XYZ file of C-alpha atoms in Angstrom:
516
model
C 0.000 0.000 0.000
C 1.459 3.225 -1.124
C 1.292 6.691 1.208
C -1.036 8.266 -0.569
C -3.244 4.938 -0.960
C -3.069 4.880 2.832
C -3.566 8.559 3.182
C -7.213 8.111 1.269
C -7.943 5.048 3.527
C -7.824 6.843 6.585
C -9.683 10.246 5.232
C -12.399 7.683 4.318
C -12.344 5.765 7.440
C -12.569 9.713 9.223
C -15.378 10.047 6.784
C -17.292 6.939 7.869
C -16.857 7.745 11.718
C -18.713 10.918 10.748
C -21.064 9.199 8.647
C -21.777 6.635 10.944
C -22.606 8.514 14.101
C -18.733 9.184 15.606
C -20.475 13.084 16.043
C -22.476 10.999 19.394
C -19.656 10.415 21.558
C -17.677 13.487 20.478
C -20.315 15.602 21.313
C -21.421 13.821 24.374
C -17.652 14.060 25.854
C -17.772 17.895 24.586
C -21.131 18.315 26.352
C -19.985 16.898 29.397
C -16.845 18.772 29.325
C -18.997 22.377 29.274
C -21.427 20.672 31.642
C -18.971 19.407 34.167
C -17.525 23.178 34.391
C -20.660 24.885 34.563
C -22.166 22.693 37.661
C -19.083 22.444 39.130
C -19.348 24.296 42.805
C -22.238 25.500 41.032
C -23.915 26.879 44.581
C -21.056 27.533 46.434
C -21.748 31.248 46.117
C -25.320 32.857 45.892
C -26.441 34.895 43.697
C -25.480 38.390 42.672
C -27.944 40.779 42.468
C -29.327 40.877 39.025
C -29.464 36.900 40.029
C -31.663 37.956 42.603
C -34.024 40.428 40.849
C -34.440 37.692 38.027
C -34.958 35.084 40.535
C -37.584 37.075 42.496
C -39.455 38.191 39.515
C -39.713 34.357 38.933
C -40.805 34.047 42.644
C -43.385 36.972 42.131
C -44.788 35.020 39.139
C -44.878 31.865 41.134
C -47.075 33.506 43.674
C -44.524 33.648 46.673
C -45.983 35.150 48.938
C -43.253 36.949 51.159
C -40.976 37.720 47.585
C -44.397 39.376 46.085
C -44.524 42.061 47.719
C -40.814 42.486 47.642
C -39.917 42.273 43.686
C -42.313 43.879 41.211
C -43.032 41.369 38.534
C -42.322 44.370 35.183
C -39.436 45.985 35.307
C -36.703 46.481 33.221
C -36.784 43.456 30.675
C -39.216 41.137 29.280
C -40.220 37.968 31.165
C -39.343 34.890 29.051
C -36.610 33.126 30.878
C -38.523 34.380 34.304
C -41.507 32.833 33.576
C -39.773 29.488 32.862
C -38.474 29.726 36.180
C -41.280 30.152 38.306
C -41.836 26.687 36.737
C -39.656 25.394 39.158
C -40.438 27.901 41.950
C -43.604 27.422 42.063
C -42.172 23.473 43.382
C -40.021 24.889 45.586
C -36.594 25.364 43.451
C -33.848 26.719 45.180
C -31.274 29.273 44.071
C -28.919 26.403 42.893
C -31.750 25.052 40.810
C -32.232 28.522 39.087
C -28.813 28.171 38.274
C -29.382 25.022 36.639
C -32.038 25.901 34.444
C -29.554 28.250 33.165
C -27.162 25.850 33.061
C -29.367 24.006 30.326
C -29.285 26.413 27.966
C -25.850 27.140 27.831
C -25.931 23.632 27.237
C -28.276 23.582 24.486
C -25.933 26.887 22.887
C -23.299 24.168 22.652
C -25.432 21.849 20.804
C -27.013 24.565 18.623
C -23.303 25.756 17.770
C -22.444 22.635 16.631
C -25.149 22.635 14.032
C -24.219 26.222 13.095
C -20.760 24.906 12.303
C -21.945 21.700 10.988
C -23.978 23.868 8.320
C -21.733 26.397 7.755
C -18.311 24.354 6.956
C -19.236 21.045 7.835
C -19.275 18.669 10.931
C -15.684 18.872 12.056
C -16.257 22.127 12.049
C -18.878 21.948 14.337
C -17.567 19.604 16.479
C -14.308 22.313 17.184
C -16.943 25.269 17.527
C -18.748 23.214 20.093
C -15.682 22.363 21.648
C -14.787 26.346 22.036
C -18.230 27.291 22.956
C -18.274 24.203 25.923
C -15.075 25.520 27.614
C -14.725 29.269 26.302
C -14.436 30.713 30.390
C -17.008 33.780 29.181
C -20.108 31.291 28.195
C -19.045 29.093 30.847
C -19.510 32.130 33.534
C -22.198 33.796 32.102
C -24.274 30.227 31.699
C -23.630 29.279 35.424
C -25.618 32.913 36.919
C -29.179 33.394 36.707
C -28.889 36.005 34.199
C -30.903 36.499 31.011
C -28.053 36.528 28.184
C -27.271 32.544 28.649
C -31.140 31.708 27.510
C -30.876 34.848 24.679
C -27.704 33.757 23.138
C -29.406 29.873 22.839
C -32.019 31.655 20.760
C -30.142 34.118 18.980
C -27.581 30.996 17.856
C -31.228 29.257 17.015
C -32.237 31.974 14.905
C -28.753 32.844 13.359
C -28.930 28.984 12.228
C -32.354 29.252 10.721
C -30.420 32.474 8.951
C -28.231 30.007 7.549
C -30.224 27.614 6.207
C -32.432 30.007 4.306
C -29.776 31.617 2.403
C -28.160 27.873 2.092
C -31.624 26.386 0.801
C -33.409 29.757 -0.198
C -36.689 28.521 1.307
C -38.910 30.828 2.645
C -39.877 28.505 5.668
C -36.232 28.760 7.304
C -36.713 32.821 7.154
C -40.356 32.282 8.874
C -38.738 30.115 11.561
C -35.555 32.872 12.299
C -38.820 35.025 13.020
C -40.330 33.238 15.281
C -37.810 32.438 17.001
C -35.697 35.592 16.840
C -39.233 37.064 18.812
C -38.252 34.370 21.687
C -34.786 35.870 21.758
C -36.807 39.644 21.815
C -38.753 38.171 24.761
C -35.757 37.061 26.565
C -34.115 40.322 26.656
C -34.883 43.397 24.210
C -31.350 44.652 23.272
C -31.400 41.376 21.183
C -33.536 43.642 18.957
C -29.464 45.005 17.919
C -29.071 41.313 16.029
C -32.185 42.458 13.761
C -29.772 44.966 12.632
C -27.130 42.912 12.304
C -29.123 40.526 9.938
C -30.961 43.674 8.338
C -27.432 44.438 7.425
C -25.753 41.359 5.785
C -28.673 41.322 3.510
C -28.421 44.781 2.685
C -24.642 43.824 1.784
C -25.237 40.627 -0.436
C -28.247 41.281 -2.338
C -28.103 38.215 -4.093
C -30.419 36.887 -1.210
C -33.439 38.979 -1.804
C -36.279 38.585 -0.151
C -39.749 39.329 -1.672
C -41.826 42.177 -0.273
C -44.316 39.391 0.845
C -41.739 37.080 2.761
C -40.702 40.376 4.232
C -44.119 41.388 5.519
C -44.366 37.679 6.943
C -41.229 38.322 8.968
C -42.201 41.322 10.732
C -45.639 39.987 11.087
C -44.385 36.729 12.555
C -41.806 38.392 15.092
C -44.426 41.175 16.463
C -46.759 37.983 16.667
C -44.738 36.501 18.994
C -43.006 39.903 20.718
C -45.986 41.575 21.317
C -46.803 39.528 24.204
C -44.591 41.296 26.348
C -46.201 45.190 25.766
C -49.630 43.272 25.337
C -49.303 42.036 29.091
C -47.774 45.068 29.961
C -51.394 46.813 28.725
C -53.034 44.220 30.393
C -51.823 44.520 34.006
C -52.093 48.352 33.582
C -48.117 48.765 33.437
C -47.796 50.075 29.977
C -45.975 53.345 32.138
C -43.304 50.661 33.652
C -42.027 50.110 30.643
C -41.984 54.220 28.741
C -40.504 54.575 32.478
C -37.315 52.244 32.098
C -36.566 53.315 28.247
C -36.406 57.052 29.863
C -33.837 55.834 32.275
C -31.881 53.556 30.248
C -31.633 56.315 27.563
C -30.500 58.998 30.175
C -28.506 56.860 32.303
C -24.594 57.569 32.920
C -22.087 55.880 31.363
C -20.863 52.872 34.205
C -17.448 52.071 32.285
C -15.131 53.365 30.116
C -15.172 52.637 25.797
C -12.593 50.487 26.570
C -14.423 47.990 29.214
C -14.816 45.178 26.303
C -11.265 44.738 25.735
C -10.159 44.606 29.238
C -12.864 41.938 30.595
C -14.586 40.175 27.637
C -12.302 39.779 25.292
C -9.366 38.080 27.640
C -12.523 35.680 28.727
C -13.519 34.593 24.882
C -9.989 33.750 24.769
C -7.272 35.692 22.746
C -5.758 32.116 20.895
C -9.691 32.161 19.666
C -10.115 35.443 18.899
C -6.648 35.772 16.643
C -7.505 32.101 15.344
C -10.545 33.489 14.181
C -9.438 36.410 12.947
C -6.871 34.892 11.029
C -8.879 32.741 9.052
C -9.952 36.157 6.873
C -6.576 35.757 5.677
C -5.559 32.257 5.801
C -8.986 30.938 3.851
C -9.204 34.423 1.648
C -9.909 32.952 -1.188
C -12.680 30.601 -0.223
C -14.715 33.900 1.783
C -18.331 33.720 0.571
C -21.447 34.639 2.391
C -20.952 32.660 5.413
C -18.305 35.019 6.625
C -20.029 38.234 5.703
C -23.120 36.743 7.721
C -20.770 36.110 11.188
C -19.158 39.470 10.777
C -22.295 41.144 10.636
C -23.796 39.420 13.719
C -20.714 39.833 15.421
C -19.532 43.770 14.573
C -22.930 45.576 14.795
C -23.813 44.403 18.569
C -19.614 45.029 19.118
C -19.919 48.489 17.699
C -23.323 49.319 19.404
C -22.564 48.723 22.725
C -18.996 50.052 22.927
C -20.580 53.317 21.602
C -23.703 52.435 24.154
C -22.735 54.387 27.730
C -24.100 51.706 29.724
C -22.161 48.260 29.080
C -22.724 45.031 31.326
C -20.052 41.967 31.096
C -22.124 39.848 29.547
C -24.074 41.896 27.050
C -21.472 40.512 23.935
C -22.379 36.644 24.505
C -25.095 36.526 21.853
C -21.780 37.184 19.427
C -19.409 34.523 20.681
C -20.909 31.682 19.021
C -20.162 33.386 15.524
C -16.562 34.049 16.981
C -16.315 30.208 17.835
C -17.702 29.168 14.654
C -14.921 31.116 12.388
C -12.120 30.654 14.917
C -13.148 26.612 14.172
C -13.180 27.361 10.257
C -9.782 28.411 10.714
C -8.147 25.593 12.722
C -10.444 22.850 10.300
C -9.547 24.115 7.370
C -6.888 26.459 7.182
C -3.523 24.719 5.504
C -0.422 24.153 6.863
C 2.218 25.722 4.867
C 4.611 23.061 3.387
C 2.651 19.785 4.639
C -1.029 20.672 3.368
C 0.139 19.588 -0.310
C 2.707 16.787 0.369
C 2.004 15.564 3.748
C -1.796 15.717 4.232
C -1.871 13.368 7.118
C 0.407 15.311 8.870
C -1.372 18.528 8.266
C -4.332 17.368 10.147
C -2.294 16.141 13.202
C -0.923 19.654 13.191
C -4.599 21.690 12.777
C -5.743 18.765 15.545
C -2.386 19.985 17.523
C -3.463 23.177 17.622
C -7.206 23.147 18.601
C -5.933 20.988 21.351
C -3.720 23.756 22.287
C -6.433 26.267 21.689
C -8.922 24.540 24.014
C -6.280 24.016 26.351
C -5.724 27.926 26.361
C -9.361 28.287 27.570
C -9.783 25.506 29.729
C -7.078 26.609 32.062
C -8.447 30.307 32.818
C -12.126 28.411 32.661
C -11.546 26.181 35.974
C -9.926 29.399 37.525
C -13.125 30.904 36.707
C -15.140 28.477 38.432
C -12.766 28.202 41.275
C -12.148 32.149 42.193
C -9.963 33.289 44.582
C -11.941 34.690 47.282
C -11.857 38.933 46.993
C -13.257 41.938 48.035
C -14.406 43.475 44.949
C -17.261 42.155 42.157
C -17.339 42.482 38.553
C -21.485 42.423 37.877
C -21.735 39.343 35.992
C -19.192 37.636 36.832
C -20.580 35.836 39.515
C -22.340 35.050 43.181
C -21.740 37.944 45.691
C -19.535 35.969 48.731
C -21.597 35.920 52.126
C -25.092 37.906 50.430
C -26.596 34.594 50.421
C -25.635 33.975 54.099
C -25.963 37.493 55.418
C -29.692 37.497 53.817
C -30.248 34.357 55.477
C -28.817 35.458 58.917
C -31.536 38.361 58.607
C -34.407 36.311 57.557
C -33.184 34.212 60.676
C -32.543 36.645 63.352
C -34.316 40.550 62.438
C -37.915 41.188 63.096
C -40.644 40.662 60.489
C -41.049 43.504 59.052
C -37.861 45.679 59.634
C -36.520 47.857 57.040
C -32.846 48.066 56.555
C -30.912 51.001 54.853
C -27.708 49.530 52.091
C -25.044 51.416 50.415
C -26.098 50.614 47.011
C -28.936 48.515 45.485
C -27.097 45.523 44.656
C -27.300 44.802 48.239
C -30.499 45.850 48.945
C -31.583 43.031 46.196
C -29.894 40.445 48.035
C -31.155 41.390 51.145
C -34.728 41.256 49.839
C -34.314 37.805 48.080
C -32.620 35.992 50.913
C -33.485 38.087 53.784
C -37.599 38.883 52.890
C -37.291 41.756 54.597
C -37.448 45.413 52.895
C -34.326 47.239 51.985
C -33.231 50.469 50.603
C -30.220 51.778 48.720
C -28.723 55.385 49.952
C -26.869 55.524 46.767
C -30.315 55.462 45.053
C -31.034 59.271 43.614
C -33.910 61.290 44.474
C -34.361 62.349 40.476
C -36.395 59.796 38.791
C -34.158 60.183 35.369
C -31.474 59.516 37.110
C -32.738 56.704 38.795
C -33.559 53.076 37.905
C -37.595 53.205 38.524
C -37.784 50.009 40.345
C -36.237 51.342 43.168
C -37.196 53.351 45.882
C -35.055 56.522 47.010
C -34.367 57.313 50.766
C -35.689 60.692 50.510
C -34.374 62.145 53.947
C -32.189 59.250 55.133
C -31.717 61.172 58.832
C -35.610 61.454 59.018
C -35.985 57.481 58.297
C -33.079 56.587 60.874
C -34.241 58.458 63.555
C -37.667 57.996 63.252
C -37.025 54.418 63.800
C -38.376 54.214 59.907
C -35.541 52.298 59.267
C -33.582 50.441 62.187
C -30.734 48.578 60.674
C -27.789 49.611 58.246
C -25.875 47.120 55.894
C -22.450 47.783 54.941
C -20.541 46.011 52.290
C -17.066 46.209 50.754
C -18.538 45.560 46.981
C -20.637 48.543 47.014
C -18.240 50.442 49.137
C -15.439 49.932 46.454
C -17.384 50.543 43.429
C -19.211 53.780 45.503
C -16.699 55.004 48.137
C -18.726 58.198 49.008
C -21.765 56.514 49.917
C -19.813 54.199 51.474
C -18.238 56.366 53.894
C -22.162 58.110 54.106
C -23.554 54.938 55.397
C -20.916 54.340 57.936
C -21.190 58.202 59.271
C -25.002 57.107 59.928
C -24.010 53.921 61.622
C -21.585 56.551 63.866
C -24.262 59.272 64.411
C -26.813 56.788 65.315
C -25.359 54.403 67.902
C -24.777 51.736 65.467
C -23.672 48.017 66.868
C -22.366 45.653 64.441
C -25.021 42.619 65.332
C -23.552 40.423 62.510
C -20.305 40.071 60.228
C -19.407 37.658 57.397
C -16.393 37.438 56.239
C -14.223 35.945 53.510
C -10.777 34.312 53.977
C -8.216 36.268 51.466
C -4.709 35.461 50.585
C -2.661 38.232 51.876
C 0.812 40.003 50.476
C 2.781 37.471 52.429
C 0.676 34.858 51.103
C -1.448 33.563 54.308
C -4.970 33.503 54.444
C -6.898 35.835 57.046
C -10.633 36.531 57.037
C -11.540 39.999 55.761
C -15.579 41.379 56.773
C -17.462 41.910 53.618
C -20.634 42.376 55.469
C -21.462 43.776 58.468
C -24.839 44.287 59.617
C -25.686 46.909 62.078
C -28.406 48.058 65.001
C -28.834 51.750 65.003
C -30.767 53.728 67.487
C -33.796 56.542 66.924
């Protein structure tokens, strides 16, 4: 048997593997992989706070009764992933069970990347963009919280797909089913509503897919069909203000990070061998670009140039993108050639492109298990993960404070916590007085020495997250502790590795008894 005779024998016997259901186990073992990290200590820490707001907007749905009258059920964004969860509140899910229902859909991204890739370029393509997408450390986070971007990237990768196969198979039906589905994704969280544009775009660009004026009117009828049940129960409940209310205040809002914020935290979490691996392929495979490519840049660039131009900017808000990122960074190390080996040594080629998405994984996998194992510290990225000792200090209040006491926070974030695991009313002093400058949910302490000595409010929570991110109402909070006899009635506390590299416990929360 001659090389090249053997060569062909083992391409074919790849082929057949494919062919014959050899996707199964590598997708079960990829599966696993992403699941393993994502449930992995999964409720070690409890929740942060937009974990909390989610959850008890779930609760509220459920009909809890002591989280009812603590989280309003419309605020912000629309209620999809919420009201799956009361599913499982409403049988007496626990914070850690939230978590997993979140936990499925990051699953199901994985899945859904796979046939992205699969369509795209072909199934080992796929397979390596599922592989990315399993163990990339910013899906991985972001699909272990509560948090509504996990469940709107599954349907944004869901409608992207159905994208695909319409301009692949140029049947209408595909471009009814990205409707329908792209108004779940709407319903999960309304900035998905920047991926219209993205798509709006890309056909703009290649107008070789056109779309008759009737398939168009389908479309818009189809997504509205299915979006419209979020303003509809707005109307309904007589809310329709709530949400005119939070579009004021996200519009007027000021900016919470610099232009820069992106490349500093998300980027460094999709992975920089994936992002240049990805980026490379432009080059690498220029002369096999077609559509494909100009459909993942334009899902990935508008969202990417929105919200860096947007003021406000959250960790997570670029995950709907990453699966496009995965599936190109996986074009690149599939089919990319090797210089010198792709033409004589084939074989050998794909040992080296397999070399080096082993390498690549193993470039993500290593700051992914850090992710899920953080050091313990004193200061929280939102979206990044559970809030050390909130769970515990809310359940030391629920525990030990009178029903019906009112306690005053720094900032909001705690306030949430306190109100989730504490049922017990709590108010932020950072909150402002000006309703455009405030989020409308939450309640302003109008005269905060009125409340305190009025006995209005008769305990005061201090915490090093909100103190770091908002030193002056830090210090505020701890003058009114000082002016009103406050007694520090409870502490928790987090062990941290200190510059000579021992471990001491450092308070994060302190919980104090003030007089009137």
């Amino acid at each position: 048997m001659t090389a090249g005779t053997a060569t062909g024998a083992r391409h074919r016997w790849t082929a057949r593997v494919f062919a014959r259901g050899g996707v199964v186990p590598a997708m079960t073992l990829i599966v696993g992989a992403g699941g393993f990290l994502r449930v992995w200590a999964l409720g070690e820490i409890g929740f942060n706070s937009d974990e909390a707001v989610y959850a008890g907007q779930a609760a509220a749905l459920a009909g809890d009764p002591a989280l009812s009258g603590l989280f309003p059920i419309f605020r912000a964004h629309p209620l999809l992933f919420q009201a799956i969860l009361s599913l499982g509140f409403s049988g007496g899910m626990g914070d850690t069970g939230a978590r997993l229902m979140s936990v499925t859909f990051g699953l199901s991204t994985v899945v859904a990347v796979y046939l992205l890739g699969k369509l795209l370029y072909g199934p080992k393509t796929g397979l390596v963009a599922a592989f990315f997408i399993a163990i990339m450390p910013y899906h991985v986070v972001v699909t272990r919280q509560v948090l509504l971007d996990g469940p709107e990237t599954f349907f944004a990768v869901v409608t992207l797909y159905c994208v695909a196969r319409f301009c692949s198979e140029r049947t209408p039906g595909w471009l009814y089913s990205a409707a329908g589905v792209m108004g779940l994704t709407l319903l999960t969280k309304e900035s998905a509503a920047i991926l219209v544009l993205a798509v709006f775009m890309f056909f703009v660009l290649h107008r070789e897919f056109r779309i008759r004026p009737r398939d168009l009117l389908v479309v818009l009828a189809i997504t509205s069909a299915v979006f419209v049940a979020y303003p509809l129960s707005l109307s309904l409940s007589d809310r329709a203000s709530t949400g005119q209310n939070y579009l004021v205040w996200q519009l007027f809002r000021r900016a919470n990070h610099e232009i820069t914020f992106y490349g500093e935290t998300a980027a460094p979490a999709v992975g920089p061998a994936v992002l240049l691996l990805a980026a490379g392929g432009f080059w690498l495979l220029r002369e096999q670009n077609t559509w494909r490519e100009w459909l993942l840049v334009c899902w990935m660039c508008v969202p990417l140039v929105f919200f860096h131009l947007w003021p406000v900017k959250g960790y997570q808000y670029l995950l709907p993108i990453v699966p496009a990122v995965a599936a190109l960074a996986a074009r690149t190390g599939v089919h990319a050639a090797v210089p010198w080996l792709s033409g004589r040594r084939p074989a050998v080629a794909r040992w080296v492109r397999a070399l080096l998405v082993l390498t690549v994984g193993a470039s993500l996998l290593a700051p992914a298990w850090k992710a899920v194992n953080p050091d313990p510290d004193t200061t929280f990225l939102a979206g990044s993960g559970g809030v050390p000792g909130g769970r515990e200090a809310g359940r030391w209040i629920k525990a030990g404070l009178p029903e019906g006491s009112r306690l005053m926070t720094i900032g909001p974030s705690m306030a949430n916590l306190v109100r989730f695991y504490g049922h017990r009313s709590a108010f932020a002093l950072s909150v402002s007085p000006n309703p455009l400058s405030r989020n409308p949910s939450y309640e302003p302490i109008d005269n905060p020495d009125r409340e305190l000595r009025s006995g209005n409010l008769q305990y005061v929570v201090w915490d090093a997250f909100s103190a770091a991110r908002a030193p002056f109402f830090g210090e505020r909070v701890m003058r009114y502790v000082h002016k009103y006899g406050g007694v520090a009635i409870h502490t928790e506390a987090v062990e941290v590795t200190t510059p000579d590299g021992r471990t001491a416990p450092v308070p994060v929360i302190i919980i104090y008894e003030v007089r009137s």
